């Protein structure tokens, strides 16, 4: 069931490792299918030791429909996000250090870079602490994320969402790049230059036109 899609989930998880957003078995990747099933990475497995068969298929109640592994301990929180935000079809959870670090000293990561505006669609809030592996993690993420595509989980990591895996992946990767830049700016002790809301809106609009369309679409 969903062989190609499970391969795509594994590929996204390996990219998180490649871009330094997780270490060993940290974080998780999930993808909601049009038919309602959710594909989710297993608990406690190192990503580069996984095969696509290790990706589980669960229903919206968390029952395993296919797969021999134990699903991510965050599955209840992930499913809560999907239930509360039906427009979301992919959720990626990372332990990326720069965005998480800024969450220890800021209540919001400002949107001061066009790439962050592109990928997260504005400033990223820091959610109140929710216990890892519990429903509270999902509750606090939904409460804080608003209409943006990422939220920092205080003392924990990041949740990125999207209409598909690509959008969620871009969100967490470019958030980390922006967080590095913000950290450098803060280290100078000088005031940061802010983007206007108009500039943010234009950057978001540009990214909606970014990339290649399928050949079936009109040019």
PDB file of C-alpha atoms in Angstrom:
ATOM      1  CA  UNK A   1       0.000   0.000   0.000  1.00  0.00           C
ATOM      2  CA  UNK A   2       1.369   3.440  -1.002  1.00  0.00           C
ATOM      3  CA  UNK A   3       4.798   2.087  -1.977  1.00  0.00           C
ATOM      4  CA  UNK A   4       5.861   5.154  -3.977  1.00  0.00           C
ATOM      5  CA  UNK A   5       4.545   7.538  -1.337  1.00  0.00           C
ATOM      6  CA  UNK A   6       6.369   5.682   1.439  1.00  0.00           C
ATOM      7  CA  UNK A   7       9.569   6.020  -0.570  1.00  0.00           C
ATOM      8  CA  UNK A   8       8.923   9.778  -0.752  1.00  0.00           C
ATOM      9  CA  UNK A   9       8.511   9.973   3.039  1.00  0.00           C
ATOM     10  CA  UNK A  10      11.833   8.195   3.506  1.00  0.00           C
ATOM     11  CA  UNK A  11      13.497  10.495   0.984  1.00  0.00           C
ATOM     12  CA  UNK A  12      12.226  13.551   2.893  1.00  0.00           C
ATOM     13  CA  UNK A  13      13.517  12.091   6.175  1.00  0.00           C
ATOM     14  CA  UNK A  14      16.959  11.533   4.659  1.00  0.00           C
ATOM     15  CA  UNK A  15      17.016  15.146   3.475  1.00  0.00           C
ATOM     16  CA  UNK A  16      16.431  16.300   7.060  1.00  0.00           C
ATOM     17  CA  UNK A  17      19.578  14.415   8.056  1.00  0.00           C
ATOM     18  CA  UNK A  18      21.486  15.814   5.073  1.00  0.00           C
ATOM     19  CA  UNK A  19      20.594  19.402   5.972  1.00  0.00           C
ATOM     20  CA  UNK A  20      21.486  18.961   9.642  1.00  0.00           C
ATOM     21  CA  UNK A  21      17.943  19.326  10.965  1.00  0.00           C
ATOM     22  CA  UNK A  22      17.930  16.045  12.914  1.00  0.00           C
ATOM     23  CA  UNK A  23      20.447  13.593  14.339  1.00  0.00           C
ATOM     24  CA  UNK A  24      20.186   9.807  14.440  1.00  0.00           C
ATOM     25  CA  UNK A  25      16.493   8.987  15.030  1.00  0.00           C
ATOM     26  CA  UNK A  26      15.225  12.429  16.094  1.00  0.00           C
ATOM     27  CA  UNK A  27      12.087  14.006  14.671  1.00  0.00           C
ATOM     28  CA  UNK A  28       9.627  12.467  12.229  1.00  0.00           C
ATOM     29  CA  UNK A  29       7.982  12.856   8.828  1.00  0.00           C
ATOM     30  CA  UNK A  30       4.323  12.224   8.053  1.00  0.00           C
ATOM     31  CA  UNK A  31       2.125  12.610   4.984  1.00  0.00           C
ATOM     32  CA  UNK A  32      -1.669  12.441   4.810  1.00  0.00           C
ATOM     33  CA  UNK A  33      -3.073  10.631   1.780  1.00  0.00           C
ATOM     34  CA  UNK A  34      -6.117  11.918  -0.166  1.00  0.00           C
ATOM     35  CA  UNK A  35      -7.992   8.856   1.089  1.00  0.00           C
ATOM     36  CA  UNK A  36      -7.317   9.779   4.732  1.00  0.00           C
ATOM     37  CA  UNK A  37      -4.529   7.400   5.714  1.00  0.00           C
ATOM     38  CA  UNK A  38      -1.334   8.879   7.155  1.00  0.00           C
ATOM     39  CA  UNK A  39       2.181   7.661   6.401  1.00  0.00           C
ATOM     40  CA  UNK A  40       4.567   8.156   9.321  1.00  0.00           C
ATOM     41  CA  UNK A  41       8.162   7.297  10.124  1.00  0.00           C
ATOM     42  CA  UNK A  42       8.804   4.656  12.806  1.00  0.00           C
ATOM     43  CA  UNK A  43       9.891   5.286  16.372  1.00  0.00           C
ATOM     44  CA  UNK A  44      13.550   5.229  17.292  1.00  0.00           C
ATOM     45  CA  UNK A  45      15.045   4.154  13.949  1.00  0.00           C
ATOM     46  CA  UNK A  46      18.077   5.856  12.435  1.00  0.00           C
ATOM     47  CA  UNK A  47      16.972   7.262   9.105  1.00  0.00           C
ATOM     48  CA  UNK A  48      19.786   5.971   6.941  1.00  0.00           C
ATOM     49  CA  UNK A  49      19.082   2.458   8.231  1.00  0.00           C
ATOM     50  CA  UNK A  50      15.415   2.578   7.176  1.00  0.00           C
ATOM     51  CA  UNK A  51      13.807   1.164   4.070  1.00  0.00           C
ATOM     52  CA  UNK A  52      10.473   2.320   2.692  1.00  0.00           C
ATOM     53  CA  UNK A  53       8.820  -0.771   4.243  1.00  0.00           C
ATOM     54  CA  UNK A  54       9.601   0.697   7.677  1.00  0.00           C
ATOM     55  CA  UNK A  55       7.266   3.636   6.992  1.00  0.00           C
ATOM     56  CA  UNK A  56       3.920   2.896   8.625  1.00  0.00           C
ATOM     57  CA  UNK A  57       0.409   3.488   7.329  1.00  0.00           C
ATOM     58  CA  UNK A  58      -2.008   4.526  10.083  1.00  0.00           C
ATOM     59  CA  UNK A  59      -5.596   5.723  10.144  1.00  0.00           C
ATOM     60  CA  UNK A  60      -6.698   8.986  11.726  1.00  0.00           C
ATOM     61  CA  UNK A  61      -7.216   7.189  15.035  1.00  0.00           C
ATOM     62  CA  UNK A  62      -3.614   5.964  15.042  1.00  0.00           C
ATOM     63  CA  UNK A  63      -4.400   2.336  14.232  1.00  0.00           C
ATOM     64  CA  UNK A  64      -1.633   0.715  12.166  1.00  0.00           C
ATOM     65  CA  UNK A  65      -2.999  -0.423   8.811  1.00  0.00           C
ATOM     66  CA  UNK A  66       0.301  -1.546   7.342  1.00  0.00           C
ATOM     67  CA  UNK A  67       3.830  -1.935   8.698  1.00  0.00           C
ATOM     68  CA  UNK A  68       5.626  -4.026  11.280  1.00  0.00           C
ATOM     69  CA  UNK A  69       7.313  -1.212  13.208  1.00  0.00           C
ATOM     70  CA  UNK A  70       6.078   0.923  16.072  1.00  0.00           C
ATOM     71  CA  UNK A  71       4.902   4.313  14.787  1.00  0.00           C
ATOM     72  CA  UNK A  72       6.582   7.520  15.943  1.00  0.00           C
ATOM     73  CA  UNK A  73       5.834   8.353  19.573  1.00  0.00           C
ATOM     74  CA  UNK A  74       4.558  11.712  18.310  1.00  0.00           C
ATOM     75  CA  UNK A  75       1.823  10.122  16.171  1.00  0.00           C
ATOM     76  CA  UNK A  76      -1.041  11.285  18.418  1.00  0.00           C
ATOM     77  CA  UNK A  77       0.250  14.869  18.234  1.00  0.00           C
ATOM     78  CA  UNK A  78       0.675  14.664  14.459  1.00  0.00           C
ATOM     79  CA  UNK A  79      -2.847  13.335  13.964  1.00  0.00           C
ATOM     80  CA  UNK A  80      -4.178  16.142  16.167  1.00  0.00           C
ATOM     81  CA  UNK A  81      -2.544  18.669  13.831  1.00  0.00           C
ATOM     82  CA  UNK A  82      -4.116  16.998  10.794  1.00  0.00           C
ATOM     83  CA  UNK A  83      -7.550  16.989  12.424  1.00  0.00           C
ATOM     84  CA  UNK A  84      -7.321  20.648  13.437  1.00  0.00           C
ATOM     85  CA  UNK A  85      -5.835  21.873  10.159  1.00  0.00           C
ATOM     86  CA  UNK A  86      -7.507  19.969   7.310  1.00  0.00           C
ATOM     87  CA  UNK A  87      -5.622  22.032   4.720  1.00  0.00           C
ATOM     88  CA  UNK A  88      -2.375  20.439   5.943  1.00  0.00           C
ATOM     89  CA  UNK A  89      -1.269  17.247   4.182  1.00  0.00           C
ATOM     90  CA  UNK A  90       2.304  16.966   5.477  1.00  0.00           C
ATOM     91  CA  UNK A  91       3.891  17.516   8.881  1.00  0.00           C
ATOM     92  CA  UNK A  92       7.631  17.415   9.522  1.00  0.00           C
ATOM     93  CA  UNK A  93       9.062  17.542  13.036  1.00  0.00           C
ATOM     94  CA  UNK A  94      12.750  18.348  13.493  1.00  0.00           C
ATOM     95  CA  UNK A  95      15.210  19.150  16.248  1.00  0.00           C
ATOM     96  CA  UNK A  96      16.988  21.833  14.216  1.00  0.00           C
ATOM     97  CA  UNK A  97      19.403  23.658  16.527  1.00  0.00           C
ATOM     98  CA  UNK A  98      19.347  27.281  15.365  1.00  0.00           C
ATOM     99  CA  UNK A  99      15.573  27.762  15.241  1.00  0.00           C
ATOM    100  CA  UNK A 100      15.186  25.801  18.475  1.00  0.00           C
ATOM    101  CA  UNK A 101      17.923  27.866  20.099  1.00  0.00           C
ATOM    102  CA  UNK A 102      16.285  31.145  19.134  1.00  0.00           C
ATOM    103  CA  UNK A 103      13.103  29.780  20.707  1.00  0.00           C
ATOM    104  CA  UNK A 104      14.865  29.849  24.068  1.00  0.00           C
ATOM    105  CA  UNK A 105      15.338  33.625  23.940  1.00  0.00           C
ATOM    106  CA  UNK A 106      12.600  34.906  21.600  1.00  0.00           C
ATOM    107  CA  UNK A 107       8.823  34.575  21.532  1.00  0.00           C
ATOM    108  CA  UNK A 108       8.872  34.847  17.751  1.00  0.00           C
ATOM    109  CA  UNK A 109      11.512  34.461  15.040  1.00  0.00           C
ATOM    110  CA  UNK A 110      11.133  37.623  12.952  1.00  0.00           C
ATOM    111  CA  UNK A 111      10.674  37.373   9.211  1.00  0.00           C
ATOM    112  CA  UNK A 112      13.650  39.453   8.064  1.00  0.00           C
ATOM    113  CA  UNK A 113      14.689  37.384   5.044  1.00  0.00           C
ATOM    114  CA  UNK A 114      12.896  36.856   1.744  1.00  0.00           C
ATOM    115  CA  UNK A 115      13.627  33.113   1.801  1.00  0.00           C
ATOM    116  CA  UNK A 116      11.939  32.768   5.185  1.00  0.00           C
ATOM    117  CA  UNK A 117       8.942  34.723   3.911  1.00  0.00           C
ATOM    118  CA  UNK A 118       8.889  32.402   0.895  1.00  0.00           C
ATOM    119  CA  UNK A 119       8.904  29.240   2.947  1.00  0.00           C
ATOM    120  CA  UNK A 120       7.145  29.963   6.255  1.00  0.00           C
ATOM    121  CA  UNK A 121       4.885  32.779   4.996  1.00  0.00           C
ATOM    122  CA  UNK A 122       5.857  35.139   7.791  1.00  0.00           C
ATOM    123  CA  UNK A 123       7.326  35.282  11.304  1.00  0.00           C
ATOM    124  CA  UNK A 124       7.395  32.024  13.224  1.00  0.00           C
ATOM    125  CA  UNK A 125       5.928  31.880  16.728  1.00  0.00           C
ATOM    126  CA  UNK A 126       7.384  29.949  19.654  1.00  0.00           C
ATOM    127  CA  UNK A 127       4.862  27.581  21.213  1.00  0.00           C
ATOM    128  CA  UNK A 128       4.607  26.878  24.926  1.00  0.00           C
ATOM    129  CA  UNK A 129       6.296  23.677  26.018  1.00  0.00           C
ATOM    130  CA  UNK A 130       4.432  20.462  25.330  1.00  0.00           C
ATOM    131  CA  UNK A 131       5.722  17.099  26.484  1.00  0.00           C
ATOM    132  CA  UNK A 132       7.445  15.212  23.641  1.00  0.00           C
ATOM    133  CA  UNK A 133       5.547  12.110  22.626  1.00  0.00           C
ATOM    134  CA  UNK A 134       2.283  13.457  24.017  1.00  0.00           C
ATOM    135  CA  UNK A 135      -0.857  15.067  22.660  1.00  0.00           C
ATOM    136  CA  UNK A 136       0.109  18.362  24.333  1.00  0.00           C
ATOM    137  CA  UNK A 137       2.879  18.807  21.776  1.00  0.00           C
ATOM    138  CA  UNK A 138       0.281  18.918  18.995  1.00  0.00           C
ATOM    139  CA  UNK A 139      -2.093  21.106  20.997  1.00  0.00           C
ATOM    140  CA  UNK A 140       0.550  23.742  21.654  1.00  0.00           C
ATOM    141  CA  UNK A 141       1.764  23.629  18.036  1.00  0.00           C
ATOM    142  CA  UNK A 142      -1.742  24.251  16.670  1.00  0.00           C
ATOM    143  CA  UNK A 143      -2.367  26.989  19.221  1.00  0.00           C
ATOM    144  CA  UNK A 144       0.753  28.920  18.177  1.00  0.00           C
ATOM    145  CA  UNK A 145       1.209  28.278  14.459  1.00  0.00           C
ATOM    146  CA  UNK A 146      -1.647  30.453  13.191  1.00  0.00           C
ATOM    147  CA  UNK A 147      -1.661  30.702   9.392  1.00  0.00           C
ATOM    148  CA  UNK A 148       2.109  30.180   9.073  1.00  0.00           C
ATOM    149  CA  UNK A 149       3.879  27.047   7.901  1.00  0.00           C
ATOM    150  CA  UNK A 150       6.128  26.473  10.908  1.00  0.00           C
ATOM    151  CA  UNK A 151       6.233  26.840  14.664  1.00  0.00           C
ATOM    152  CA  UNK A 152       9.043  26.419  17.183  1.00  0.00           C
ATOM    153  CA  UNK A 153       8.327  24.010  20.037  1.00  0.00           C
ATOM    154  CA  UNK A 154       9.970  25.580  23.091  1.00  0.00           C
ATOM    155  CA  UNK A 155      12.768  23.422  24.563  1.00  0.00           C
ATOM    156  CA  UNK A 156      12.179  20.851  21.821  1.00  0.00           C
ATOM    157  CA  UNK A 157      12.311  21.554  18.095  1.00  0.00           C
ATOM    158  CA  UNK A 158      10.228  22.665  15.131  1.00  0.00           C
ATOM    159  CA  UNK A 159       6.980  21.611  13.474  1.00  0.00           C
ATOM    160  CA  UNK A 160       6.672  22.487   9.783  1.00  0.00           C
ATOM    161  CA  UNK A 161       3.502  21.909   7.768  1.00  0.00           C
ATOM    162  CA  UNK A 162       2.464  22.098   4.153  1.00  0.00           C
ATOM    163  CA  UNK A 163       0.012  21.107   1.498  1.00  0.00           C
ATOM    164  CA  UNK A 164       2.578  18.455   0.503  1.00  0.00           C
ATOM    165  CA  UNK A 165       5.951  17.106   1.627  1.00  0.00           C
ATOM    166  CA  UNK A 166       7.862  19.584  -0.517  1.00  0.00           C
ATOM    167  CA  UNK A 167       6.249  22.629   1.100  1.00  0.00           C
ATOM    168  CA  UNK A 168       6.805  21.297   4.623  1.00  0.00           C
ATOM    169  CA  UNK A 169      10.428  20.417   3.792  1.00  0.00           C
ATOM    170  CA  UNK A 170      11.149  23.862   2.344  1.00  0.00           C
ATOM    171  CA  UNK A 171       9.597  25.422   5.435  1.00  0.00           C
ATOM    172  CA  UNK A 172      11.884  23.725   7.943  1.00  0.00           C
ATOM    173  CA  UNK A 173      15.039  23.987   5.792  1.00  0.00           C
ATOM    174  CA  UNK A 174      14.676  27.690   5.046  1.00  0.00           C
ATOM    175  CA  UNK A 175      13.562  28.457   8.599  1.00  0.00           C
ATOM    176  CA  UNK A 176      16.873  27.031   9.805  1.00  0.00           C
ATOM    177  CA  UNK A 177      18.815  29.101   7.264  1.00  0.00           C
ATOM    178  CA  UNK A 178      16.976  32.219   8.427  1.00  0.00           C
ATOM    179  CA  UNK A 179      17.540  31.330  12.081  1.00  0.00           C
ATOM    180  CA  UNK A 180      21.300  31.148  11.470  1.00  0.00           C
ATOM    181  CA  UNK A 181      21.200  34.613   9.923  1.00  0.00           C
ATOM    182  CA  UNK A 182      19.069  36.058  12.730  1.00  0.00           C
ATOM    183  CA  UNK A 183      21.468  34.559  15.283  1.00  0.00           C
ATOM    184  CA  UNK A 184      24.390  36.294  13.550  1.00  0.00           C
ATOM    185  CA  UNK A 185      22.479  39.601  13.506  1.00  0.00           C
ATOM    186  CA  UNK A 186      21.569  39.315  17.201  1.00  0.00           C
ATOM    187  CA  UNK A 187      25.186  38.579  18.096  1.00  0.00           C
ATOM    188  CA  UNK A 188      26.242  42.038  16.858  1.00  0.00           C
ATOM    189  CA  UNK A 189      24.054  43.806  19.396  1.00  0.00           C
ATOM    190  CA  UNK A 190      22.815  46.111  16.657  1.00  0.00           C
ATOM    191  CA  UNK A 191      19.129  46.542  15.707  1.00  0.00           C
ATOM    192  CA  UNK A 192      17.893  44.269  12.912  1.00  0.00           C
ATOM    193  CA  UNK A 193      16.335  45.661   9.766  1.00  0.00           C
ATOM    194  CA  UNK A 194      12.724  44.515   9.448  1.00  0.00           C
ATOM    195  CA  UNK A 195      10.859  43.537   6.306  1.00  0.00           C
ATOM    196  CA  UNK A 196       7.552  45.338   5.814  1.00  0.00           C
ATOM    197  CA  UNK A 197       4.345  43.320   5.594  1.00  0.00           C
ATOM    198  CA  UNK A 198       4.117  44.351   1.933  1.00  0.00           C
ATOM    199  CA  UNK A 199       7.578  42.917   1.271  1.00  0.00           C
ATOM    200  CA  UNK A 200       6.677  39.696   3.087  1.00  0.00           C
ATOM    201  CA  UNK A 201       3.439  39.361   1.110  1.00  0.00           C
ATOM    202  CA  UNK A 202       5.285  39.842  -2.183  1.00  0.00           C
ATOM    203  CA  UNK A 203       7.910  37.246  -1.232  1.00  0.00           C
ATOM    204  CA  UNK A 204       5.135  34.758  -0.419  1.00  0.00           C
ATOM    205  CA  UNK A 205       3.453  35.454  -3.760  1.00  0.00           C
ATOM    206  CA  UNK A 206       6.718  34.989  -5.645  1.00  0.00           C
ATOM    207  CA  UNK A 207       7.307  31.593  -4.027  1.00  0.00           C
ATOM    208  CA  UNK A 208       3.862  30.427  -5.118  1.00  0.00           C
ATOM    209  CA  UNK A 209       5.135  30.898  -8.674  1.00  0.00           C
ATOM    210  CA  UNK A 210       8.505  29.283  -7.928  1.00  0.00           C
ATOM    211  CA  UNK A 211       9.657  25.986  -9.460  1.00  0.00           C
ATOM    212  CA  UNK A 212       8.564  23.826 -12.349  1.00  0.00           C
ATOM    213  CA  UNK A 213       4.990  23.016 -13.267  1.00  0.00           C
ATOM    214  CA  UNK A 214       4.077  19.499 -14.393  1.00  0.00           C
ATOM    215  CA  UNK A 215       4.192  19.135 -18.179  1.00  0.00           C
ATOM    216  CA  UNK A 216       0.419  18.689 -18.214  1.00  0.00           C
ATOM    217  CA  UNK A 217      -0.106  22.232 -16.928  1.00  0.00           C
ATOM    218  CA  UNK A 218      -0.228  25.278 -19.147  1.00  0.00           C
ATOM    219  CA  UNK A 219       2.997  27.293 -19.291  1.00  0.00           C
TER     220      UNK A 219
END
